[in-house]
CSV table of N, CA and C in Angstrom, one decimal:
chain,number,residue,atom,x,y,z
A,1,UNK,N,21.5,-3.8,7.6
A,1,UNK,CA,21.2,-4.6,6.4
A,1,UNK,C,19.7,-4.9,6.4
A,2,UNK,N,19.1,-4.6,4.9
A,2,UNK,CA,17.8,-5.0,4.8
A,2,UNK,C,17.3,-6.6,4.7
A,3,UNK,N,16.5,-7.2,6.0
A,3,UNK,CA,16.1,-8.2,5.3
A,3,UNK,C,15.0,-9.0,5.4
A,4,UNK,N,14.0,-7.5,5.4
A,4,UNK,CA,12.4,-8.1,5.2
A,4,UNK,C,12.1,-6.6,4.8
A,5,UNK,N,11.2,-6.7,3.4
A,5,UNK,CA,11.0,-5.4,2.9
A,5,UNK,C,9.3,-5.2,3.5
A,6,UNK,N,8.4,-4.5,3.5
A,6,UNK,CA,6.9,-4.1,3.2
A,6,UNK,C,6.8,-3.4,2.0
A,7,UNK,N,5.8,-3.6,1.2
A,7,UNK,CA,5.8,-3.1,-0.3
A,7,UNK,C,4.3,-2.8,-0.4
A,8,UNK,N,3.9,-1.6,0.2
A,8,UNK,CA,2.4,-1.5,-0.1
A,8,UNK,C,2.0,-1.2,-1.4
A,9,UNK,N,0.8,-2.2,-2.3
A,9,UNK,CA,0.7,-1.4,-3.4
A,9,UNK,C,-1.1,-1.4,-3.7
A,10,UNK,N,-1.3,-0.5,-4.5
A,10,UNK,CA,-2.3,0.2,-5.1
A,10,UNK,C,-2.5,-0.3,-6.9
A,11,UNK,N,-1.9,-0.7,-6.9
A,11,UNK,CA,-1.6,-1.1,-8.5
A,11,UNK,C,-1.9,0.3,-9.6
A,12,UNK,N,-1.8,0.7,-9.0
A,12,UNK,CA,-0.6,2.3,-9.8
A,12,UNK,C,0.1,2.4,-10.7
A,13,UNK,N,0.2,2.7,-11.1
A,13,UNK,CA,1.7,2.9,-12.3
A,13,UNK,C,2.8,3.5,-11.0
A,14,UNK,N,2.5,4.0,-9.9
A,14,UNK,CA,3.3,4.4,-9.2
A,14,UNK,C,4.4,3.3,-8.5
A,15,UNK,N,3.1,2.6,-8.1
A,15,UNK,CA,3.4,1.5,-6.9
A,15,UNK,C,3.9,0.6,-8.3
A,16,UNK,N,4.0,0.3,-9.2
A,16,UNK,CA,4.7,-0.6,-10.7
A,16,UNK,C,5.8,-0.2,-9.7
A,17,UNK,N,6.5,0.9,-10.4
A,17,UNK,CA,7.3,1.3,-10.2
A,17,UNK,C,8.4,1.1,-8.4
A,18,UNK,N,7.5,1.4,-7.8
A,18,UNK,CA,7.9,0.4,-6.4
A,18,UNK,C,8.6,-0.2,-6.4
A,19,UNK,N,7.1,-1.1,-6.8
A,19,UNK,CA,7.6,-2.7,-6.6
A,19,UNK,C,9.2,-3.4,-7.5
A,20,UNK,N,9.3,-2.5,-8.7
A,20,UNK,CA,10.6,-2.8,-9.3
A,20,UNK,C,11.4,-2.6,-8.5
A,21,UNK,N,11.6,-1.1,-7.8
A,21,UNK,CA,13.1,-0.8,-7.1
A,21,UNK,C,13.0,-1.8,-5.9
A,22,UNK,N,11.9,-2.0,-5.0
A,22,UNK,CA,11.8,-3.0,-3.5
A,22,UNK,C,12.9,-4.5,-4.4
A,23,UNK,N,12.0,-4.5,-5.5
A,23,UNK,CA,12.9,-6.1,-6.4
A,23,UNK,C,14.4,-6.1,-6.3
A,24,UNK,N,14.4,-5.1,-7.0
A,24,UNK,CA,15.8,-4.9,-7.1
A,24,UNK,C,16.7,-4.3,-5.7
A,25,UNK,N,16.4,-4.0,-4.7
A,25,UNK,CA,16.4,-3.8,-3.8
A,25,UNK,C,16.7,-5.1,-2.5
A,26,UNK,N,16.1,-6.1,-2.7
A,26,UNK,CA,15.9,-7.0,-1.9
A,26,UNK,C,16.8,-8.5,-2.9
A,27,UNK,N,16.9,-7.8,-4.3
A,27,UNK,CA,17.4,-9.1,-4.8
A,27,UNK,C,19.2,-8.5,-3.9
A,28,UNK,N,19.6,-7.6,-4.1
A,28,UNK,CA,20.8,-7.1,-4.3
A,28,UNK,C,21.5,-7.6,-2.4
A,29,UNK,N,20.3,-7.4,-1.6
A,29,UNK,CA,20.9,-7.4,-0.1
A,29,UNK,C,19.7,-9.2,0.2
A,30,UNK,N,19.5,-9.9,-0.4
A,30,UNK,CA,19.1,-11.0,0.3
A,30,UNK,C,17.6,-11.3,0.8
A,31,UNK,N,16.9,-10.2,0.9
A,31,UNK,CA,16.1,-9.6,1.5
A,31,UNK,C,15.2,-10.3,1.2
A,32,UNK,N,13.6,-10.4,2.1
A,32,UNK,CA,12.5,-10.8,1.5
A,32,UNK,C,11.2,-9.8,1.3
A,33,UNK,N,10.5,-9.7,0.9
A,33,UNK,CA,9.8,-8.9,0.4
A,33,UNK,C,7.9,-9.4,0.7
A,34,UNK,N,7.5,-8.5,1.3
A,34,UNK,CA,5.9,-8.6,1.5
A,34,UNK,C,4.8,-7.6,1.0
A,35,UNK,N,4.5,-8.1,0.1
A,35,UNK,CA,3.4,-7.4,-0.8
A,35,UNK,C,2.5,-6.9,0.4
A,36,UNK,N,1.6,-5.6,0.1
A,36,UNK,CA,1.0,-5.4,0.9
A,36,UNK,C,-0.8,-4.3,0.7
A,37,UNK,N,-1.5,-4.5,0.4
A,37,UNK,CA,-2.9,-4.2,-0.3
A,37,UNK,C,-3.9,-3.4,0.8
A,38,UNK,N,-4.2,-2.4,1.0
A,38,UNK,CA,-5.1,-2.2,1.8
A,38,UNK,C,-6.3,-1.7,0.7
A,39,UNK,N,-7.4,-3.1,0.9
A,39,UNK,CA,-8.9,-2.2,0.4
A,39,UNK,C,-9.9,-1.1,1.3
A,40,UNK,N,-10.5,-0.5,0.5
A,40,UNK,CA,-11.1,0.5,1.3
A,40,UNK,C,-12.3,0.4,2.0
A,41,UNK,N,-12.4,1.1,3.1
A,41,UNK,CA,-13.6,0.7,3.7
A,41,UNK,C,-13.8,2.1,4.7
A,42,UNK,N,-15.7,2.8,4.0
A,42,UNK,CA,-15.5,4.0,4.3
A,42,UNK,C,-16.6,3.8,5.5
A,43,UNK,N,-16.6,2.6,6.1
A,43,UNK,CA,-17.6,2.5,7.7
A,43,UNK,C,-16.1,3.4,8.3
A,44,UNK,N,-16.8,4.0,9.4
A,44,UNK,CA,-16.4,4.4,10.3
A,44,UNK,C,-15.0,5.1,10.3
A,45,UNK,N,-14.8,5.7,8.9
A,45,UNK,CA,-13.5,6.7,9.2
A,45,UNK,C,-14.0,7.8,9.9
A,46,UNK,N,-12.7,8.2,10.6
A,46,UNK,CA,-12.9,9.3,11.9
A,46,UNK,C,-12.9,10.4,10.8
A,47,UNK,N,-12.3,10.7,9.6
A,47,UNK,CA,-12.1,11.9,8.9
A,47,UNK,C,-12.9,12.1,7.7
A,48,UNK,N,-14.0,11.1,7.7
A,48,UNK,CA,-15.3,12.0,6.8
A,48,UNK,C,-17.0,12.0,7.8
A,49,UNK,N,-17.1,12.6,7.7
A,49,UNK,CA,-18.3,13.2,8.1
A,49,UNK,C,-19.4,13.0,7.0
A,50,UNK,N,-20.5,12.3,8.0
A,50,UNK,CA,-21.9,12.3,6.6
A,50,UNK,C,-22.9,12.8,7.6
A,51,UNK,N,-23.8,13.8,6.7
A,51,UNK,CA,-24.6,14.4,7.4
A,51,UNK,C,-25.7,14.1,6.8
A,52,UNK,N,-26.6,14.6,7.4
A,52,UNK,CA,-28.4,13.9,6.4
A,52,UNK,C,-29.2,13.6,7.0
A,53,UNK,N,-30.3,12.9,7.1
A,53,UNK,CA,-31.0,12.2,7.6
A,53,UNK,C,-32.0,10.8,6.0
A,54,UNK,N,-31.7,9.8,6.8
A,54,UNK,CA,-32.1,9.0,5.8
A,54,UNK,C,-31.0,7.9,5.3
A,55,UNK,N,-29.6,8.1,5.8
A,55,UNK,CA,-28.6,7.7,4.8
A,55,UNK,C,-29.0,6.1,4.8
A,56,UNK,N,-29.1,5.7,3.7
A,56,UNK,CA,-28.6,4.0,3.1
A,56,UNK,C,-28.3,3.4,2.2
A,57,UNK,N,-27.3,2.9,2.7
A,57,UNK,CA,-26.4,2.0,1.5
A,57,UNK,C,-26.8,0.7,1.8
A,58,UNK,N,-27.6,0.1,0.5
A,58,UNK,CA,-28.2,-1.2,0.1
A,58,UNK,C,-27.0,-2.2,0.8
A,59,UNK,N,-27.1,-3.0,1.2
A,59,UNK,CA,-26.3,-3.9,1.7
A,59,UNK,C,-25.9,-4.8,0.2
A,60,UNK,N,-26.7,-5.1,-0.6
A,60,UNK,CA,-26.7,-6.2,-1.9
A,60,UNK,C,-25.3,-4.7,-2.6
A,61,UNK,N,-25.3,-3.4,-2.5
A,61,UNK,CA,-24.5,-2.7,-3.5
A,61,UNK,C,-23.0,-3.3,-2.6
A,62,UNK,N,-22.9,-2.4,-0.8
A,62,UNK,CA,-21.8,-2.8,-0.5
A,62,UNK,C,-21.1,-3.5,-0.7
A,63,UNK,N,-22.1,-5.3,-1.0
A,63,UNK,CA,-20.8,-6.7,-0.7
A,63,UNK,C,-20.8,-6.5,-1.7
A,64,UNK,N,-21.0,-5.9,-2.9
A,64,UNK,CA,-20.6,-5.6,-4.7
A,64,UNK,C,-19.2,-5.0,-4.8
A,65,UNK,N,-19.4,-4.0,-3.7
A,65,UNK,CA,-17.9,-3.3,-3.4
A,65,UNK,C,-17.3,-4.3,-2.9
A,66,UNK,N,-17.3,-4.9,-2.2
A,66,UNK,CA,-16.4,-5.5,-1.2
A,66,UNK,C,-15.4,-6.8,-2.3
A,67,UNK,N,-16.6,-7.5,-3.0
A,67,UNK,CA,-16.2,-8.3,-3.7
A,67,UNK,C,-15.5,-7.9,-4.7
A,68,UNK,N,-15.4,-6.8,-5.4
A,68,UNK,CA,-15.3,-5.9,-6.3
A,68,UNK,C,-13.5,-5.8,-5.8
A,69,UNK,N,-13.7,-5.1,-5.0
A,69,UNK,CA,-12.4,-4.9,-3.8
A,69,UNK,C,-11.5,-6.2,-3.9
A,70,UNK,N,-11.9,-7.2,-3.8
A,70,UNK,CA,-11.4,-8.5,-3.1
A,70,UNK,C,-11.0,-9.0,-4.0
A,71,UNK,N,-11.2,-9.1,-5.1
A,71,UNK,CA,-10.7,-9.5,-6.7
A,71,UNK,C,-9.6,-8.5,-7.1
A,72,UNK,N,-10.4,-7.1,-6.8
A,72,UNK,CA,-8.8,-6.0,-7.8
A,72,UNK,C,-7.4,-6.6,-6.7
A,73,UNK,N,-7.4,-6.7,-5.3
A,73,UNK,CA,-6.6,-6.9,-4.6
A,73,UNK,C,-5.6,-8.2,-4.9
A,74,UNK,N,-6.5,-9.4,-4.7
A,74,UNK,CA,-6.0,-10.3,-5.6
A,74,UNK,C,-5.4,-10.3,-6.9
A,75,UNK,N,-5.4,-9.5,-8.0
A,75,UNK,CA,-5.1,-9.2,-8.7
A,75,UNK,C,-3.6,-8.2,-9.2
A,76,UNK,N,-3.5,-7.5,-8.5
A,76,UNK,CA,-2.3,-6.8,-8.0
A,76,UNK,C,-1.3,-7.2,-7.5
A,77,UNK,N,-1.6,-8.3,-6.6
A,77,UNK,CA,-0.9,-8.8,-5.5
A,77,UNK,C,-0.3,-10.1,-6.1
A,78,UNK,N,-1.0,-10.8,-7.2
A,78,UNK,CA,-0.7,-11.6,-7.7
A,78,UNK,C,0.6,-11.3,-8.8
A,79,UNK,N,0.1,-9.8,-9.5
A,79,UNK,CA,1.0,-9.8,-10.3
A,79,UNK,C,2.1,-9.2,-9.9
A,80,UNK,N,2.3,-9.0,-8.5
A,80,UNK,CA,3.5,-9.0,-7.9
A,80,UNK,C,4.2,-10.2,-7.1
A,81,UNK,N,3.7,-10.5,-7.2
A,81,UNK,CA,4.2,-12.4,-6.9
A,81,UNK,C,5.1,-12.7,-7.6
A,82,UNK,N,4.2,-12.5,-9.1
A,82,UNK,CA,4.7,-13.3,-10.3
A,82,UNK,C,6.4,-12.5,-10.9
A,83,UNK,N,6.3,-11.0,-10.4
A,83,UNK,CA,7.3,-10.2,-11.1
A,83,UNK,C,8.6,-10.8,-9.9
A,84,UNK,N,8.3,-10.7,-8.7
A,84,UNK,CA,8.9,-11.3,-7.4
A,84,UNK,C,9.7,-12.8,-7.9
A,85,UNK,N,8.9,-13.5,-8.4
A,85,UNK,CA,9.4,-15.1,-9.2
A,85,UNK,C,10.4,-15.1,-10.2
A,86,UNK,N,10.0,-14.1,-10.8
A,86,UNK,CA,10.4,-13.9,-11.5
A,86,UNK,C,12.3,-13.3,-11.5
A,87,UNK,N,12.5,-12.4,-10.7
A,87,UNK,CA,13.6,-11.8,-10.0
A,87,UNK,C,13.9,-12.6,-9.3
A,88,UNK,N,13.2,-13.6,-8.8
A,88,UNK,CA,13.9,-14.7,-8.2
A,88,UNK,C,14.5,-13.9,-6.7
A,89,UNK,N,13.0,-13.3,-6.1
A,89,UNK,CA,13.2,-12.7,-4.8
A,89,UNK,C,12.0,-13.6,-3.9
A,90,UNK,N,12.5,-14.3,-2.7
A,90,UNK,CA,11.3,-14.7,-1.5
A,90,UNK,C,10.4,-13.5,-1.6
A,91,UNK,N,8.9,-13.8,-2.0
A,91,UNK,CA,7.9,-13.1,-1.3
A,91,UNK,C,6.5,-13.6,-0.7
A,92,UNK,N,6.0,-12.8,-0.5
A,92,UNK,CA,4.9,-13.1,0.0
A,92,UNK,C,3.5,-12.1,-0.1
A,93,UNK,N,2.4,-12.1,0.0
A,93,UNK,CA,0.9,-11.1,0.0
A,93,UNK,C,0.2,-11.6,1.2
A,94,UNK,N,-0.3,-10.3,1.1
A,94,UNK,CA,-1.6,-9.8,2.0
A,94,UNK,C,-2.6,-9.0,1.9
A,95,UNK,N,-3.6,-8.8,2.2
A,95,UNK,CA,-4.4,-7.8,2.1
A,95,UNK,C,-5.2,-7.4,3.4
A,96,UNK,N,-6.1,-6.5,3.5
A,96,UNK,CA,-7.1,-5.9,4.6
A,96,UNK,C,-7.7,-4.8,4.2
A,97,UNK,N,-9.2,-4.7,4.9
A,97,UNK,CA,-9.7,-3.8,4.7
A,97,UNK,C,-9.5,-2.7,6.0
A,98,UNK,N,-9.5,-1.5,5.4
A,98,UNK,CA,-9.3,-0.8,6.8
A,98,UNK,C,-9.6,0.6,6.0
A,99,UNK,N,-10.2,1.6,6.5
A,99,UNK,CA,-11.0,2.9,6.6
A,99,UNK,C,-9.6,4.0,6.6
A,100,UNK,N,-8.3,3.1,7.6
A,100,UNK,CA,-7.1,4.2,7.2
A,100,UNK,C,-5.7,3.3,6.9
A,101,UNK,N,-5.4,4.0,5.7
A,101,UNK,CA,-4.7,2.8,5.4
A,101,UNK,C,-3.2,3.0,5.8
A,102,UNK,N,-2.6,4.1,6.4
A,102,UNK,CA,-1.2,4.5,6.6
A,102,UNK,C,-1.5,3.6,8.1
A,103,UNK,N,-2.0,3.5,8.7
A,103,UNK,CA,-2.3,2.9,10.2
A,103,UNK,C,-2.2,0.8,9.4
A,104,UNK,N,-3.0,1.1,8.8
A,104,UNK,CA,-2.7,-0.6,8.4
A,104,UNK,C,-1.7,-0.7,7.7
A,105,UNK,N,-0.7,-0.1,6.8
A,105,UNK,CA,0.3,-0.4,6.8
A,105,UNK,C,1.5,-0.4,7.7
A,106,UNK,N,1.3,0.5,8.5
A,106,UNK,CA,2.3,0.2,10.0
A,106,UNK,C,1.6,-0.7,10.4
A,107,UNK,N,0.5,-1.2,10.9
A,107,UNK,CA,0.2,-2.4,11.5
A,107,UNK,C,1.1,-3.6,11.1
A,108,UNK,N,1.1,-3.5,9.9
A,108,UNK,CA,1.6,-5.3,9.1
A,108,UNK,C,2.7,-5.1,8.8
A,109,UNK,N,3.4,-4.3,8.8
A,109,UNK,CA,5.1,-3.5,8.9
A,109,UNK,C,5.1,-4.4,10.3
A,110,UNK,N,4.6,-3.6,11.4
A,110,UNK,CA,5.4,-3.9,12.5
A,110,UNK,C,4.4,-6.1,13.0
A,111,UNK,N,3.8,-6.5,12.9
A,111,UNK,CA,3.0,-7.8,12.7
A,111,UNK,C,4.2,-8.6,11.9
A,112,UNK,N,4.6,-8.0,10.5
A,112,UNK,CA,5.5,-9.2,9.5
A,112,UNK,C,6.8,-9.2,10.4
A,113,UNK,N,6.9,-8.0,11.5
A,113,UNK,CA,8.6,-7.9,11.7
A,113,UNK,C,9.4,-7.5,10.3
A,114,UNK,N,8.8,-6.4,9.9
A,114,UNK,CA,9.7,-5.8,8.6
A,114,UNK,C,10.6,-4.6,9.0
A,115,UNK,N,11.7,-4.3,8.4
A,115,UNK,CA,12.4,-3.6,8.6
A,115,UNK,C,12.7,-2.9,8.1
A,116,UNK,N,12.0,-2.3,7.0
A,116,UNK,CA,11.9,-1.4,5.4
A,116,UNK,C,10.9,-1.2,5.0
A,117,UNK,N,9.8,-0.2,5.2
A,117,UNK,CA,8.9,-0.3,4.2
A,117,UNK,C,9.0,0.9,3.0
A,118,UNK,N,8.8,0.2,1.6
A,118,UNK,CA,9.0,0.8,0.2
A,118,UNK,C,8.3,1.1,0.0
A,119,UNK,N,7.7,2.0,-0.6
A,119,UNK,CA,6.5,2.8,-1.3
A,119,UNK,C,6.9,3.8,-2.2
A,120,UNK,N,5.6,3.8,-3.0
A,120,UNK,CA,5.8,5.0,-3.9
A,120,UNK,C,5.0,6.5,-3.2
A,121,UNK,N,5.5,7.6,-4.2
A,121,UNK,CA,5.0,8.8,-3.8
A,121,UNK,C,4.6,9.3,-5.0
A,122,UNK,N,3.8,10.4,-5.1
A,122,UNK,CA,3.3,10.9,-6.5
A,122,UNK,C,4.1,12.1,-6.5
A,123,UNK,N,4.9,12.8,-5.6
A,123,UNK,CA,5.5,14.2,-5.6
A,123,UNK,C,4.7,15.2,-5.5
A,124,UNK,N,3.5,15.4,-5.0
A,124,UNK,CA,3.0,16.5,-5.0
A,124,UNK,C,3.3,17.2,-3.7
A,125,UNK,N,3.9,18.2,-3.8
A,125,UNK,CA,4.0,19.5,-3.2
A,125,UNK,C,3.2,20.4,-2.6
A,126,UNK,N,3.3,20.8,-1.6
A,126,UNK,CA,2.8,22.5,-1.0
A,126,UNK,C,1.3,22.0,-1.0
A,127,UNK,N,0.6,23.1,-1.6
A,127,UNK,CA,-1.0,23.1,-1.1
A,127,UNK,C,-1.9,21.6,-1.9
A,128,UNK,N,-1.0,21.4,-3.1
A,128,UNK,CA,-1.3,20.3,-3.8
A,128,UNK,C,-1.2,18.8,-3.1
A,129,UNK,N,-0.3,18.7,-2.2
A,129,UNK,CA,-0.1,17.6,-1.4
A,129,UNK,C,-0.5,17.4,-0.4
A,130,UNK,N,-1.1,18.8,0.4
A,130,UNK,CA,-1.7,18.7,1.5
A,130,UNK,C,-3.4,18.8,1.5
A,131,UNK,N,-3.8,19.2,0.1
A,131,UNK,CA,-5.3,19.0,0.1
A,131,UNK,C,-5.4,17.9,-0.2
A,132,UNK,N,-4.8,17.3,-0.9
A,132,UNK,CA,-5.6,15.7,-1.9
A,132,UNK,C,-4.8,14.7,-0.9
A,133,UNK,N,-3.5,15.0,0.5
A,133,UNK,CA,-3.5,14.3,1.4
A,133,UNK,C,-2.2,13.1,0.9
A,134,UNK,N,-1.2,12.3,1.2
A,134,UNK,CA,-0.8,11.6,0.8
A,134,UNK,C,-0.7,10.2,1.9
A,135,UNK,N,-0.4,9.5,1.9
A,135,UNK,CA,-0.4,8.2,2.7
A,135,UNK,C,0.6,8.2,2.8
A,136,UNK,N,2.0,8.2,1.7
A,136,UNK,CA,3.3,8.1,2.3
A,136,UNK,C,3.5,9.5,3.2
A,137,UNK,N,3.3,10.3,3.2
A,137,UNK,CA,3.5,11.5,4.4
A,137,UNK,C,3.1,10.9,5.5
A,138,UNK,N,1.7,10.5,5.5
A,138,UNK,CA,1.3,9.9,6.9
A,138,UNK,C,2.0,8.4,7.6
A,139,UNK,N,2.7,7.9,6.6
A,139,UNK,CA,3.5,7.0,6.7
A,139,UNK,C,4.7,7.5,7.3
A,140,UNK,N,5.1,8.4,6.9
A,140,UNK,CA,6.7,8.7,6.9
A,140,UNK,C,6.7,9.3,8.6
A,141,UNK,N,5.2,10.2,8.8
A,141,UNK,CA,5.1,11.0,9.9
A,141,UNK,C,4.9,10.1,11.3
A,142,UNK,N,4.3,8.5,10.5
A,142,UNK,CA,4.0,7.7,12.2
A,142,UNK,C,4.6,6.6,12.4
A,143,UNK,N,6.0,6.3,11.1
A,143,UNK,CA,6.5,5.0,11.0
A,143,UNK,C,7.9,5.4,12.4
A,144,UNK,N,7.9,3.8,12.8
A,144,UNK,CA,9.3,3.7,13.9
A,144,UNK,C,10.5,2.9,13.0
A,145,UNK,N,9.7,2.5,12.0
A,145,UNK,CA,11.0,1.8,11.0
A,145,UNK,C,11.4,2.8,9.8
A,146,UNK,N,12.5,2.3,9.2
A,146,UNK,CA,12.8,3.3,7.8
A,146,UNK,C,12.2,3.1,6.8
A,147,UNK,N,11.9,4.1,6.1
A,147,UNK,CA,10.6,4.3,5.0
A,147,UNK,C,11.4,4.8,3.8
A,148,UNK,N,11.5,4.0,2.7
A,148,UNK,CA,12.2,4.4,1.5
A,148,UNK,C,11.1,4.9,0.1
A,149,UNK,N,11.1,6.2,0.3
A,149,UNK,CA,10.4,7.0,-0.5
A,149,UNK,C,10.9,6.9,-2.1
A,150,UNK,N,10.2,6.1,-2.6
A,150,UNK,CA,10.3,6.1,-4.3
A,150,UNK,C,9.5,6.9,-4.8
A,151,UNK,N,10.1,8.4,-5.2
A,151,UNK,CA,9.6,9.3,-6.1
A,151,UNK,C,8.6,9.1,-7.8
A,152,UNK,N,7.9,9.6,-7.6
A,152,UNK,CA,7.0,9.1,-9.2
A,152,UNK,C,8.2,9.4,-10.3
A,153,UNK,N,9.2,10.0,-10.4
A,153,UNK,CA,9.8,10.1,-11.3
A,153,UNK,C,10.5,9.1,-11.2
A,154,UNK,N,11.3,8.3,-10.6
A,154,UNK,CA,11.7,7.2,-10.6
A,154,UNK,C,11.0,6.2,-10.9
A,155,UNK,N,9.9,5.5,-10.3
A,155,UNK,CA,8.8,4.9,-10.8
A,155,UNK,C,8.4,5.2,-12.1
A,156,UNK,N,9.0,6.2,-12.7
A,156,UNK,CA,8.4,5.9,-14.3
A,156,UNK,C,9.4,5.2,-15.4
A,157,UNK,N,10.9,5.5,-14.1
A,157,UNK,CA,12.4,5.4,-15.3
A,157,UNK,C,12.2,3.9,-15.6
């Protein structure tokens, strides 16, 4: 029995779509539900490489990002609150910044004590899915809990 969801979202038309079935989902078994935001943050990922000499990024642009960041996040998170209130499902938000974000969503998966995490997928396939990379794969590939893959075509019904 499900009865703490994770619901990472991006505010997608994908992750829309998510967040409805996690709704419906958690209204149906009791469940509670935890929004869940990772902003980006490209210090120190292991998997891009910058080469050059000279590099700098103005400090005054970064916290433009950051803040920039910290507002869309709020933003998303809010309007899944409100859809959450609305269904008349317990929820809750979060956010973080982190450089990888399948690693921080298992982080706050296994931190909330959740036992489902819901996400969307875009369906790309074969060489298409493995160049442009997906987060639910890397999710699905490192998670110890169950991962309920919502297809983009369902996310649009």
């Amino acid at each position: 029995m499900v009865r703490h969801l994770l619901v990472p979202i991006d505010g997608s038309e994908l992750t829309d779509g998510a967040v409805h079935a996690a709704l419906e989902l958690a209204k149906q078994s009791g469940a509670r539900v935890s929004f869940f935001h990772v902003q980006p943050s490209y210090y120190g990922r292991p998997d891009v490489a910058i080469y050059g000499e000279g590099l700098v990024l103005d400090p005054a642009l970064s916290e433009q990002f950051s803040q920039a960041n910290a507002r869309f996040a709020a933003t998303i998170l809010d309007k899944a609150l409100e859809q959450a209130q609305a269904a008349g499902v317990e929820a809750s938000s979060e956010t973080c910044v982190s450089p990888l974000v399948h690693e921080a969503i298992l982080e706050a998966a296994e931190r909330l004590g959740c036992d489902l995490i819901a996400m969307a997928s875009h369906g790309r396939r074969g060489l298409a899915g493995l160049l442009i990379g997906s987060e639910t794969q890397r999710v699905l590939t490192h998670a110890k809990l169950p991962v309920l893959v919502i297809p983009a075509q369902a996310s649009q019904a």
